mmCIF file of N, CA and C in Angstrom:
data_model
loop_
_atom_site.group_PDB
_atom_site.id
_atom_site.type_symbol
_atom_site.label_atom_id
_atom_site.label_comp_id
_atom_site.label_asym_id
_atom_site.label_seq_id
_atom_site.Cartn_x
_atom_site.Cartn_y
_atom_site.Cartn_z
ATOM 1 N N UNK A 21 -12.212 -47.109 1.786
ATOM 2 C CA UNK A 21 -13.284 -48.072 1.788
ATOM 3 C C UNK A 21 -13.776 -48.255 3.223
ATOM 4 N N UNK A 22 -14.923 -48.828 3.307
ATOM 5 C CA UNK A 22 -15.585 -48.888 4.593
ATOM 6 C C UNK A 22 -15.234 -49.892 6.013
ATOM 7 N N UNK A 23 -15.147 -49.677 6.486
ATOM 8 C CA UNK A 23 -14.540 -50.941 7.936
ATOM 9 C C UNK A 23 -15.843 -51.234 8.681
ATOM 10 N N UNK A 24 -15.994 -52.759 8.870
ATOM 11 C CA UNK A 24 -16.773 -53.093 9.564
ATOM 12 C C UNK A 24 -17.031 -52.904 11.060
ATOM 13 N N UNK A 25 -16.064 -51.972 11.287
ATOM 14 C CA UNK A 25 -16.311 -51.833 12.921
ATOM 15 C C UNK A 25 -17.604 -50.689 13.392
ATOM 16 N N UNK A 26 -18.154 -50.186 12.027
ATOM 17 C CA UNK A 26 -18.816 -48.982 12.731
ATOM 18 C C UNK A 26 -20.904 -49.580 12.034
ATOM 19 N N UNK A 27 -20.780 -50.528 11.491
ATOM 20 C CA UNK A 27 -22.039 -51.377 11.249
ATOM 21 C C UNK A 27 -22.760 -51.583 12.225
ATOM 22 N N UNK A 28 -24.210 -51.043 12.293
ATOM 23 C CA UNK A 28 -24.937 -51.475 13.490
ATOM 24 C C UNK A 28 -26.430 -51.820 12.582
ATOM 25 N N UNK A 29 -27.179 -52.127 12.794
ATOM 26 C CA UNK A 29 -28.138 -53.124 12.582
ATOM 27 C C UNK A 29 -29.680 -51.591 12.766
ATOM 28 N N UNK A 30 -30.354 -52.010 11.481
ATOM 29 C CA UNK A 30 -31.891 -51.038 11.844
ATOM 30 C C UNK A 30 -32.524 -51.177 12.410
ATOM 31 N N UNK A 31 -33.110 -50.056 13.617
ATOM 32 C CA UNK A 31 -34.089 -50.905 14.311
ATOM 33 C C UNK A 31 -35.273 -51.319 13.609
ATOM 34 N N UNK A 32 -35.975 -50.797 12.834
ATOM 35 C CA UNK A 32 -36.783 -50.695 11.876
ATOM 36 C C UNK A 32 -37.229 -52.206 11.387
ATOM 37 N N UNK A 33 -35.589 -52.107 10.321
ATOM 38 C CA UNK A 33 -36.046 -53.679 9.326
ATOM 39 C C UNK A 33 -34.606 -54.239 9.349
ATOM 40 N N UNK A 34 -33.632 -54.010 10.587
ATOM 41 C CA UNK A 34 -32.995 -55.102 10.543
ATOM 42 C C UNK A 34 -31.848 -54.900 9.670
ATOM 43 N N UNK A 35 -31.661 -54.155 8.569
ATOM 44 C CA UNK A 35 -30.575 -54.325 7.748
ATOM 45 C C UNK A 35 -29.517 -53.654 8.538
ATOM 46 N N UNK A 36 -28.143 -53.786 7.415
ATOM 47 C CA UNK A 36 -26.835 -53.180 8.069
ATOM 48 C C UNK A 36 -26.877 -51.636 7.454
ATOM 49 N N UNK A 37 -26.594 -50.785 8.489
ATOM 50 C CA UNK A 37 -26.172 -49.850 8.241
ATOM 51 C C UNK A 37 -24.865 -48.935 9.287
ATOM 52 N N UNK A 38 -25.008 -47.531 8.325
ATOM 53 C CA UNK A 38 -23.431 -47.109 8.953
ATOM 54 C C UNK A 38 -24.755 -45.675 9.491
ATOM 55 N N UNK A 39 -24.277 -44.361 10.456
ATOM 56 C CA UNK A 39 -24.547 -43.598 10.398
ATOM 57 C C UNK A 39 -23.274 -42.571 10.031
ATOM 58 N N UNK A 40 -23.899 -41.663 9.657
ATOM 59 C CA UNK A 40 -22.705 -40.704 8.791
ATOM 60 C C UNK A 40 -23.218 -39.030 9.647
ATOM 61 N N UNK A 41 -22.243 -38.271 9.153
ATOM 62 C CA UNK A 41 -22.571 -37.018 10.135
ATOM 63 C C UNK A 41 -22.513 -36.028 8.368
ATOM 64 N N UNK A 42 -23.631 -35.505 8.378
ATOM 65 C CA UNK A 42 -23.817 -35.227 7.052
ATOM 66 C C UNK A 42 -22.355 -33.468 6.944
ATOM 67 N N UNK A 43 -22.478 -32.803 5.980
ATOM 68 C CA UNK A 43 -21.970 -31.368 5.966
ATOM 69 C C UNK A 43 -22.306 -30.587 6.957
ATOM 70 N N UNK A 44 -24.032 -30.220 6.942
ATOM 71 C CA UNK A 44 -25.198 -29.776 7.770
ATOM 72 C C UNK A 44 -24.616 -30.038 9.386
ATOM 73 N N UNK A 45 -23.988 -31.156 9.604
ATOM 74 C CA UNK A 45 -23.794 -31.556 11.076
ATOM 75 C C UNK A 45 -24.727 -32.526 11.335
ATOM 76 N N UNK A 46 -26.085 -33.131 10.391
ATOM 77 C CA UNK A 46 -27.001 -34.043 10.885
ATOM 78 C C UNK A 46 -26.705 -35.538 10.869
ATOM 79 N N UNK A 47 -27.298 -35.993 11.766
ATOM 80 C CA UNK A 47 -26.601 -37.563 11.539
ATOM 81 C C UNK A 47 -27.999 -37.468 10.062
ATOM 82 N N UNK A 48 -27.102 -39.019 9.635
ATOM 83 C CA UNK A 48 -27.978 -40.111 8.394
ATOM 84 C C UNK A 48 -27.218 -41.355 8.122
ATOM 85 N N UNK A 49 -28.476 -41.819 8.192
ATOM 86 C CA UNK A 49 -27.876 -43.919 8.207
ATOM 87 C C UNK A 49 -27.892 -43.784 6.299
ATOM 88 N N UNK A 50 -26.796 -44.596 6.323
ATOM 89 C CA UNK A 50 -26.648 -45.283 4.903
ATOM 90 C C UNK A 50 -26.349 -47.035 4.896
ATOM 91 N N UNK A 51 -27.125 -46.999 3.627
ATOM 92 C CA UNK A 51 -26.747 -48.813 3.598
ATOM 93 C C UNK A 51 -25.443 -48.859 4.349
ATOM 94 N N UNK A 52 -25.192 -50.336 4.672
ATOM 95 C CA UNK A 52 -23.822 -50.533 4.922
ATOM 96 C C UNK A 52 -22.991 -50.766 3.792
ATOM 97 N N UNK A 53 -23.428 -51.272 2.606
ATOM 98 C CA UNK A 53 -22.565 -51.543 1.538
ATOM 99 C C UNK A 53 -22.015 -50.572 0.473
ATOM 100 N N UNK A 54 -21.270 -50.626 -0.190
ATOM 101 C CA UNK A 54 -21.543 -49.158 -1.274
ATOM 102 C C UNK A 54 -22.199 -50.091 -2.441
ATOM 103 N N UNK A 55 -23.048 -48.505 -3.044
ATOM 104 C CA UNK A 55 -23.813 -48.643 -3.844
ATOM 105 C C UNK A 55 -23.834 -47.643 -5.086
ATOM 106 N N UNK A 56 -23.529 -48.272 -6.348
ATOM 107 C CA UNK A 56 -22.845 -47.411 -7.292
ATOM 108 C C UNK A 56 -24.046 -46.647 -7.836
ATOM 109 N N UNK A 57 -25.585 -47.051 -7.529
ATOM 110 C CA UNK A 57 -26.632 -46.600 -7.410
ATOM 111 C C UNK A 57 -27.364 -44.997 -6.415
ATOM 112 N N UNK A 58 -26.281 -45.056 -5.771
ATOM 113 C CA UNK A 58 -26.826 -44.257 -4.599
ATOM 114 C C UNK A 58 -26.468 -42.820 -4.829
ATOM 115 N N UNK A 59 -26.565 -41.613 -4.284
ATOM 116 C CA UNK A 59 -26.514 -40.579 -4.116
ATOM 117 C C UNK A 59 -26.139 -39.894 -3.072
ATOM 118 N N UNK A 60 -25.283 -40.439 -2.495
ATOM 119 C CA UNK A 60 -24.482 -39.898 -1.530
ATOM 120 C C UNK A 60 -23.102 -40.228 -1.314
ATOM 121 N N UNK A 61 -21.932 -39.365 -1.018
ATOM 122 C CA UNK A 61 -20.375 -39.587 -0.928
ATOM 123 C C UNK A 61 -20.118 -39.987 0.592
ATOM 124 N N UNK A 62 -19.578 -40.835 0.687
ATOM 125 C CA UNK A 62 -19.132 -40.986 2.020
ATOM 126 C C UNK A 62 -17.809 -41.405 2.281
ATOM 127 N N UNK A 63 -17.017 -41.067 3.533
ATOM 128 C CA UNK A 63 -15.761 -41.224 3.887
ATOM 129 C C UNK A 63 -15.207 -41.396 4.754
ATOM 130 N N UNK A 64 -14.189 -41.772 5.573
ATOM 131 C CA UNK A 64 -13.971 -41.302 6.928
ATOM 132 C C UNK A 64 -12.913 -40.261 7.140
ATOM 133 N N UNK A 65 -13.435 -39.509 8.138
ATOM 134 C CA UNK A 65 -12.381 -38.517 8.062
ATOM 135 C C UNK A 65 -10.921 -38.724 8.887
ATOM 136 N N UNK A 66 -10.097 -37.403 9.115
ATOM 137 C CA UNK A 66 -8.679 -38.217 9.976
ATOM 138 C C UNK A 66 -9.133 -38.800 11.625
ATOM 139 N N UNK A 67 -10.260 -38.082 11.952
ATOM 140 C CA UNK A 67 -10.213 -38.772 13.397
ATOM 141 C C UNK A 67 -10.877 -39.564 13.775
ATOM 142 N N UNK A 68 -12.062 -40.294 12.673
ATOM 143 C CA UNK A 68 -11.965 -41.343 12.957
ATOM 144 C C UNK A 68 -13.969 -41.280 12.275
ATOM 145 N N UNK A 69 -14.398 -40.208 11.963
ATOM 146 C CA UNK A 69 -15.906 -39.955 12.391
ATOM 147 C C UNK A 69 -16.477 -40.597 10.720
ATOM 148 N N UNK A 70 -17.681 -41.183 10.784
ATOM 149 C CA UNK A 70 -17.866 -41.360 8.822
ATOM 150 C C UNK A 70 -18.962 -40.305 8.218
ATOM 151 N N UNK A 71 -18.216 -39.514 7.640
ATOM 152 C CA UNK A 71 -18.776 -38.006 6.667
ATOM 153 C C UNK A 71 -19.612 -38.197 5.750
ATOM 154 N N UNK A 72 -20.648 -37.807 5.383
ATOM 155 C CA UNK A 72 -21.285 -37.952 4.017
ATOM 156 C C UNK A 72 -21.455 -36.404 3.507
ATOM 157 N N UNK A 73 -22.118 -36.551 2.603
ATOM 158 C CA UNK A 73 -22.153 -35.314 1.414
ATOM 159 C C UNK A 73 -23.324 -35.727 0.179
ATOM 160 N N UNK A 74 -23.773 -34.661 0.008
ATOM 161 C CA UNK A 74 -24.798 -34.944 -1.182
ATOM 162 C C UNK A 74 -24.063 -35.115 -2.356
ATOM 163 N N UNK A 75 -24.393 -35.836 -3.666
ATOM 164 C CA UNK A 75 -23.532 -35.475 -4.679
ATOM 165 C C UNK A 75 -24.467 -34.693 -6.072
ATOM 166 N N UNK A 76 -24.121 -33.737 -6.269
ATOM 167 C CA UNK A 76 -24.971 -32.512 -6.544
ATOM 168 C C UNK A 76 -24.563 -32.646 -8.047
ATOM 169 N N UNK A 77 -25.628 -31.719 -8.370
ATOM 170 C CA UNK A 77 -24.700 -31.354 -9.833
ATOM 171 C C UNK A 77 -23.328 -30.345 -9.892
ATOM 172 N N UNK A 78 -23.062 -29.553 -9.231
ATOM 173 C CA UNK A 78 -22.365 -28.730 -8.857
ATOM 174 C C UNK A 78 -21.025 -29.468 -8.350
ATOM 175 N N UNK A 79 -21.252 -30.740 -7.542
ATOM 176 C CA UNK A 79 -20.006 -31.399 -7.345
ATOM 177 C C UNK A 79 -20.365 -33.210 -7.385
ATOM 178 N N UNK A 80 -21.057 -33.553 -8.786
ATOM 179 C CA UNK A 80 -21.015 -35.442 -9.201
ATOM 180 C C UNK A 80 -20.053 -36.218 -8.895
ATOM 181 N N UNK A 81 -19.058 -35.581 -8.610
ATOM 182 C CA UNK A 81 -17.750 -36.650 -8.995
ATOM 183 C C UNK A 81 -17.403 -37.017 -7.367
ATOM 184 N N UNK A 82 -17.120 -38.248 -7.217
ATOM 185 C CA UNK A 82 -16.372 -38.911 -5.826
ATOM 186 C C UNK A 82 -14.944 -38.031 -5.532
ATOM 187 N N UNK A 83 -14.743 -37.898 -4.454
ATOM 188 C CA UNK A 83 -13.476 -37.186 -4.271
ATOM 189 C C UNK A 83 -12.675 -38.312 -3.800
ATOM 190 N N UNK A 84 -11.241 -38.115 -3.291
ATOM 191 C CA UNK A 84 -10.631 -39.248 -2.769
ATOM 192 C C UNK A 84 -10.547 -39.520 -1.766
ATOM 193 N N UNK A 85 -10.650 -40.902 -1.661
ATOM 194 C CA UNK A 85 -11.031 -41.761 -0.551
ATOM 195 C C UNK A 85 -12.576 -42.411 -0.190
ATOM 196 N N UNK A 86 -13.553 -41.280 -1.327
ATOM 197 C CA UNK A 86 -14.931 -41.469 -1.194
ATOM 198 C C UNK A 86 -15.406 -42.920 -1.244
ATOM 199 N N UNK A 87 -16.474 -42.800 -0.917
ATOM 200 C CA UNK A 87 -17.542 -43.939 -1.906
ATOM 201 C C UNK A 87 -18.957 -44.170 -1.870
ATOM 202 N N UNK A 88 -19.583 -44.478 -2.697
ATOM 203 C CA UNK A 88 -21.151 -43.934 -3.313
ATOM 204 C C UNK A 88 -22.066 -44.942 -2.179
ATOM 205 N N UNK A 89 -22.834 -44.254 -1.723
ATOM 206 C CA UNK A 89 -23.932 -45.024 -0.755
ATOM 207 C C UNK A 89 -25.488 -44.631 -1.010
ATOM 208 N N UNK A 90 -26.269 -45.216 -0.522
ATOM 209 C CA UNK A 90 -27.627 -45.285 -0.421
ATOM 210 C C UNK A 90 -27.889 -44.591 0.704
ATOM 211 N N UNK A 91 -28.720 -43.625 1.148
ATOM 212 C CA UNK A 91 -29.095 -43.401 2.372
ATOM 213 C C UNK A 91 -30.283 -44.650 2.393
ATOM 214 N N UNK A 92 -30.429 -45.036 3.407
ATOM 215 C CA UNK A 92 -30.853 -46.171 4.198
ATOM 216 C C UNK A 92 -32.116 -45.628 4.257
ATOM 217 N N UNK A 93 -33.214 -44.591 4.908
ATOM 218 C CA UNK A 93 -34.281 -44.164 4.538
ATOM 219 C C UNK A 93 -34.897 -44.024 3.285
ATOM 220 N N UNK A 94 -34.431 -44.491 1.805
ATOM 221 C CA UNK A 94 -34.792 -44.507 0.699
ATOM 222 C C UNK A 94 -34.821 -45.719 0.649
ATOM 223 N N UNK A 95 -34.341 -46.759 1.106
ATOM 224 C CA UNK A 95 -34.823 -48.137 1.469
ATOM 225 C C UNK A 95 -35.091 -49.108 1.908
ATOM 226 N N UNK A 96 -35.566 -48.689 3.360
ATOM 227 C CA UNK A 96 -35.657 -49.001 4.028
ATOM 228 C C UNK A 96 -37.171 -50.154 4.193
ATOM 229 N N UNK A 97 -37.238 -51.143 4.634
ATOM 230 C CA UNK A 97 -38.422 -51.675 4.268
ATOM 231 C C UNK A 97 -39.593 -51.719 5.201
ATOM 232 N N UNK A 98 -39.421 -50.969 6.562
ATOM 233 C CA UNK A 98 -40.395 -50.294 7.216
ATOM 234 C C UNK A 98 -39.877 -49.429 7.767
ATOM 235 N N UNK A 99 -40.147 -48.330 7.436
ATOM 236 C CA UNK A 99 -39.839 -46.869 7.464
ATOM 237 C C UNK A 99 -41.068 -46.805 8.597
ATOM 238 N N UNK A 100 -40.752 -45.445 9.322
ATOM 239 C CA UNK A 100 -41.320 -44.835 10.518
ATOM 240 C C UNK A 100 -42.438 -44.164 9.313
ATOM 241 N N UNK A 101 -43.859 -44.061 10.032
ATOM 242 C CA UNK A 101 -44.586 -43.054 9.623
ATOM 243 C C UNK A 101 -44.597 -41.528 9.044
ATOM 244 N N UNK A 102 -44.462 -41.270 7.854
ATOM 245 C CA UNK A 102 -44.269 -39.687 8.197
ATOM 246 C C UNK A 102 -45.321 -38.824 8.778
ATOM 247 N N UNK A 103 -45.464 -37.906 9.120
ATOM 248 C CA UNK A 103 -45.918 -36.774 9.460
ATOM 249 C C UNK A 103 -46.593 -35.600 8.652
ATOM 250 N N UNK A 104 -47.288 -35.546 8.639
ATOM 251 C CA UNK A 104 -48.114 -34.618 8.038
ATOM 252 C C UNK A 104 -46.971 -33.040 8.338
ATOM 253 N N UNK A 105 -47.127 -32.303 6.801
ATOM 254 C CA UNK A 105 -46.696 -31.213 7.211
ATOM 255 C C UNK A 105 -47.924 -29.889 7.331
ATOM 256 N N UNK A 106 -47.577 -29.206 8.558
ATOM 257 C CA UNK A 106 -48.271 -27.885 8.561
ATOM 258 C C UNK A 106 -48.356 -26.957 7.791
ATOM 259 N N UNK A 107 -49.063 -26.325 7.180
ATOM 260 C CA UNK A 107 -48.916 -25.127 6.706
ATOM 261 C C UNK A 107 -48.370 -24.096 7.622
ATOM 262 N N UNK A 108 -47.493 -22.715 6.785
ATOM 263 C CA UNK A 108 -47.093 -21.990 7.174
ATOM 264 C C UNK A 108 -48.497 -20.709 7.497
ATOM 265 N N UNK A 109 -49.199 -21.281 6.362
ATOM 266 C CA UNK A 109 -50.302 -20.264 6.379
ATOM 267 C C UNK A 109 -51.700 -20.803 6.727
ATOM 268 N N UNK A 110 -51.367 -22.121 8.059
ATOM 269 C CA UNK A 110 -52.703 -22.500 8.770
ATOM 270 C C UNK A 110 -53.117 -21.415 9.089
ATOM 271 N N UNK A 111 -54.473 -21.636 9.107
ATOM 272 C CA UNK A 111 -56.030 -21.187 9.680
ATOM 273 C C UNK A 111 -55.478 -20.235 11.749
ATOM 274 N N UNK A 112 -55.404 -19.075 11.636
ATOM 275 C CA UNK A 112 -55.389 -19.136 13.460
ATOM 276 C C UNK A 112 -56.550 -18.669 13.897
ATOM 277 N N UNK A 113 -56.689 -18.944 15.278
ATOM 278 C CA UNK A 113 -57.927 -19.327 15.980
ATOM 279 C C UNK A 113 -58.235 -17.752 16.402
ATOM 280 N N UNK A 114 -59.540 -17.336 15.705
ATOM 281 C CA UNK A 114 -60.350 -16.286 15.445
ATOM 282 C C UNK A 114 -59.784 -15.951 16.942
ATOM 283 N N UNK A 115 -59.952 -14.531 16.956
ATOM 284 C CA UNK A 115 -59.962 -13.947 18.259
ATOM 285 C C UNK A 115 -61.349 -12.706 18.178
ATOM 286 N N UNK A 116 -62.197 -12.436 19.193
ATOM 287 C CA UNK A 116 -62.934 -11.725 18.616
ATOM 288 C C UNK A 116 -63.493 -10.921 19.476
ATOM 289 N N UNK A 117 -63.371 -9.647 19.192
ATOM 290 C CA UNK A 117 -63.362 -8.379 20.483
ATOM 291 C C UNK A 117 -64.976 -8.614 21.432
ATOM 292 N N UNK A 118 -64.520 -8.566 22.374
ATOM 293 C CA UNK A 118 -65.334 -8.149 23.566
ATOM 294 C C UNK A 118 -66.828 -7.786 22.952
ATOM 295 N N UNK A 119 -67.840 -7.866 23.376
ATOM 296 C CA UNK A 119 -68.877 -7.591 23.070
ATOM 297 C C UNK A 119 -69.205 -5.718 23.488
ATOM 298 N N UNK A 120 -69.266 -4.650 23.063
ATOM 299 C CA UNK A 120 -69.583 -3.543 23.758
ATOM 300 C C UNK A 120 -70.838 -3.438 25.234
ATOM 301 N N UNK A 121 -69.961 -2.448 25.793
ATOM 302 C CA UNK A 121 -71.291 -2.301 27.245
ATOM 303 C C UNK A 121 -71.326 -1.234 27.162
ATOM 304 N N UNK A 122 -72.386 -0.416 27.159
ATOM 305 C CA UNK A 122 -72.500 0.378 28.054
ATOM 306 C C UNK A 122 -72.764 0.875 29.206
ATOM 307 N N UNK A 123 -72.041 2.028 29.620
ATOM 308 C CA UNK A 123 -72.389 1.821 31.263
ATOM 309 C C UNK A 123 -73.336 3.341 31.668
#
């Protein structure tokens, strides 16, 4: 279960959350509370760090020691702007041969 020593506050909107160091290696904030609602496993590991994990179809079930969280960006109540995504297949900027001379 979770220990209050690693709770820090959103800058965002203020609520409690934990950050977790996903499989991937990426950080992600989750509520601070567990949430039997949520979609993510979280744990701490032996040295001390708090792990999360997606919970997939491939692996639904809590393992031991787990417990079910919210990532904190799914509810967050002012979320950062997103970003427009680029296409892979934007428009590139015509290039267009030299005009001919003769000399």
């Amino acid at each position: 279960m979770p220990s209050a020593a690693d709770v820090e506050s959103c800058d965002r909107c203020g609520a409690d959350i934990r950050w977790t160091v996903t499989e991937a290696g990426r950080p992600l904030a989750v509520n601070a509370e567990p949430d039997e609602s949520g979609n993510t496993a979280v744990h701490t590991d032996s040295v001390g760090r708090v792990r999360s994990r997606a919970l997939t179809r491939e692996r639904p079930d809590l393992d031991h020691l787990e417990w079910r969280a919210m990532p904190h960006p799914a509810t967050c109540s002012n979320p950062p702007p997103r970003k427009p995504r680029q296409s892979r297949l934007a428009p590139r900027p015509v290039r267009r041969a030299a005009p001919w001379r003769y000399r």
